[in-house]
Short mmCIF file of C-alpha atoms in Angstrom, two decimals:
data_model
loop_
_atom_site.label_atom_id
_atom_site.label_comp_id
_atom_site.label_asym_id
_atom_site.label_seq_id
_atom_site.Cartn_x
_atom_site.Cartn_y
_atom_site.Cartn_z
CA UNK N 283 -147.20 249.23 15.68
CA UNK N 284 -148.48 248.29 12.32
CA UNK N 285 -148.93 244.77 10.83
CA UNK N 286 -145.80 244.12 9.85
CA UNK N 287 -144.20 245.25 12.91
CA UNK N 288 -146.65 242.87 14.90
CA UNK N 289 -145.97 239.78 12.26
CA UNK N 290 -142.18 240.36 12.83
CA UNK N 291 -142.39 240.76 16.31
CA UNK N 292 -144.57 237.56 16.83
CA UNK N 293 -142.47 235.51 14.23
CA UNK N 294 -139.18 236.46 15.79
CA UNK N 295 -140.62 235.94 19.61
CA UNK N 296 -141.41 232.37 18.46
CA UNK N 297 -138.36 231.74 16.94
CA UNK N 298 -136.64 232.64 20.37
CA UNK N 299 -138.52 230.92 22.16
CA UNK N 300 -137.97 227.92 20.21
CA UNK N 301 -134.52 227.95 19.97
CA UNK N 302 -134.38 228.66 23.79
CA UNK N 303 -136.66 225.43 23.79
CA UNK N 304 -134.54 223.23 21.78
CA UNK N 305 -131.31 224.42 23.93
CA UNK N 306 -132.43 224.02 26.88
CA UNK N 307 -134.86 221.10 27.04
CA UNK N 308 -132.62 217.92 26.09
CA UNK N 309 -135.11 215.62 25.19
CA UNK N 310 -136.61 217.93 22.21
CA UNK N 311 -133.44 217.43 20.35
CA UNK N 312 -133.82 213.72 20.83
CA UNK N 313 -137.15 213.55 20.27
CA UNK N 314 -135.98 215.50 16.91
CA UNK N 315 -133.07 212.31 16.70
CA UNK N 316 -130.19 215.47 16.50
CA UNK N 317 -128.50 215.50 19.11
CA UNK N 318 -124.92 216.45 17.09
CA UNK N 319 -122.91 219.57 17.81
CA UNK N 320 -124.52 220.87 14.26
CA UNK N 321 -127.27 220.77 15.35
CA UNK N 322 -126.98 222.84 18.27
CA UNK N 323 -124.51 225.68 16.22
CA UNK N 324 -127.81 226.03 13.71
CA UNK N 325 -130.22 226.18 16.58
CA UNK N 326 -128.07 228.90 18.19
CA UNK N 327 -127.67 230.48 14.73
CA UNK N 328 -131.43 230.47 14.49
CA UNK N 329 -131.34 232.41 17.83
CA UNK N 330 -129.54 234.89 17.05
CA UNK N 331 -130.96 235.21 13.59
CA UNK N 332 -134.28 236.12 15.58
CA UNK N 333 -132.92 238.47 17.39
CA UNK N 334 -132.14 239.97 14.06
CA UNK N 335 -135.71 239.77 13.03
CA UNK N 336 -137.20 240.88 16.79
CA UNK N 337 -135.05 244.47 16.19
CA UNK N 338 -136.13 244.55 12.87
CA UNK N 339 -139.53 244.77 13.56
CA UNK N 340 -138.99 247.63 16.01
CA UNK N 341 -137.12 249.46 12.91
CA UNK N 342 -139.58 248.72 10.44
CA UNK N 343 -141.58 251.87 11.84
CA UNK N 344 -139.01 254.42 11.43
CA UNK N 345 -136.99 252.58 8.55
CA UNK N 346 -139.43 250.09 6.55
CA UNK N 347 -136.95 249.25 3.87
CA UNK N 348 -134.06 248.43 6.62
CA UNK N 349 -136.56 246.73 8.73
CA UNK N 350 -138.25 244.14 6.08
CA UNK N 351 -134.89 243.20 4.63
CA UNK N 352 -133.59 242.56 8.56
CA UNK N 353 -136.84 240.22 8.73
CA UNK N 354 -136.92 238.82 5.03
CA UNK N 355 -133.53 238.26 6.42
CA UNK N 356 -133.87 236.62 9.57
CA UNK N 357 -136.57 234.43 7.77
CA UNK N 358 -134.28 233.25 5.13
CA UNK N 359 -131.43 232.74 7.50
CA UNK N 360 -134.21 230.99 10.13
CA UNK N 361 -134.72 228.04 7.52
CA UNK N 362 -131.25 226.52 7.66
CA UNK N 363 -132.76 225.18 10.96
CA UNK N 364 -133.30 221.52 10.86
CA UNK N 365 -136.54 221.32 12.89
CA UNK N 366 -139.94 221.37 11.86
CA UNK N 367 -140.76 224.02 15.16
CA UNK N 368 -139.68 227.56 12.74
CA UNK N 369 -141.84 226.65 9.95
CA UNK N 370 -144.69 229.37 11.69
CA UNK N 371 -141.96 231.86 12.94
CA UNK N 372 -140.18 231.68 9.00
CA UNK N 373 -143.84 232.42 7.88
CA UNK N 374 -144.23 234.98 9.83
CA UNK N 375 -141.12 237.00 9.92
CA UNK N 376 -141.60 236.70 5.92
CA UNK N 377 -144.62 237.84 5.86
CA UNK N 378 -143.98 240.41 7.84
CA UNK N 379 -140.80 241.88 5.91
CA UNK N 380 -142.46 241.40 2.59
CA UNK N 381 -145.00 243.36 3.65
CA UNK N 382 -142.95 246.17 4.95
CA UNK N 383 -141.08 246.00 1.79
CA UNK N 384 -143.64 245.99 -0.61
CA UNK N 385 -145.17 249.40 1.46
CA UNK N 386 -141.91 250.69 1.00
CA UNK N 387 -141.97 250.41 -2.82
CA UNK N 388 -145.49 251.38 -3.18
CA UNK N 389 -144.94 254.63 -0.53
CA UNK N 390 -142.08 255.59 -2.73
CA UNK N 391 -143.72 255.37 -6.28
CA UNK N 392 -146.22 257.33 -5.24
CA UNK N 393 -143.94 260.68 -4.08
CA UNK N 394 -142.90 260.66 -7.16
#
């Protein structure tokens, strides 16, 4: 796995894991003072938005241009959550597809 497969991979774990964090445990989202219904649909959209980014990192190796826009993606998408916690995983999964992208670019300017 290269780098950006490992930055996208660790970016999107933690953003799982957070969101599974923030479901689960009540007093986080109190501690956080949401405790709305919003709340919870953006911390599930996070979720799932990281599971966008966690099978774009297993792409990027095969596909890099389909796999750093699934984690530039998932990053982009990752930020409408409210909470302070996906700062690192946005970072990341960013990083990560930027990475892959720019690769991409760079890969494909030189075969020509």
């Amino acid at each position: 796995m290269k780098v950006e497969g490992l930055l996208g991979f660790l970016g999107a774990a933690m953003g799982i894991g957070f969101s599974l964090m923030v479901l689960v445990i009540p007093d986080i989202s109190q501690a956080l003072e949401e405790e709305s219904f919003f709340f919870y649909m953006l911390t599930i959209g996070s979720l799932v938005l990281s599971g966008v980014g966690l099978a774009g990192s297993f792409i990027v190796s095969h596909k890099p241009r389909l796999g750093g826009a699934m984690m530039v993606a998932a990053a982009i998408g990752c930020t409408m959550s409210i909470s302070i916690m996906f700062l690192l995983p946005i970072v990341l999964l960013a990083v990560g597809g930027l990475i892959a992208l720019i690769n991409y670019e760079e890969a494909a300017s030189v075969e020509e």
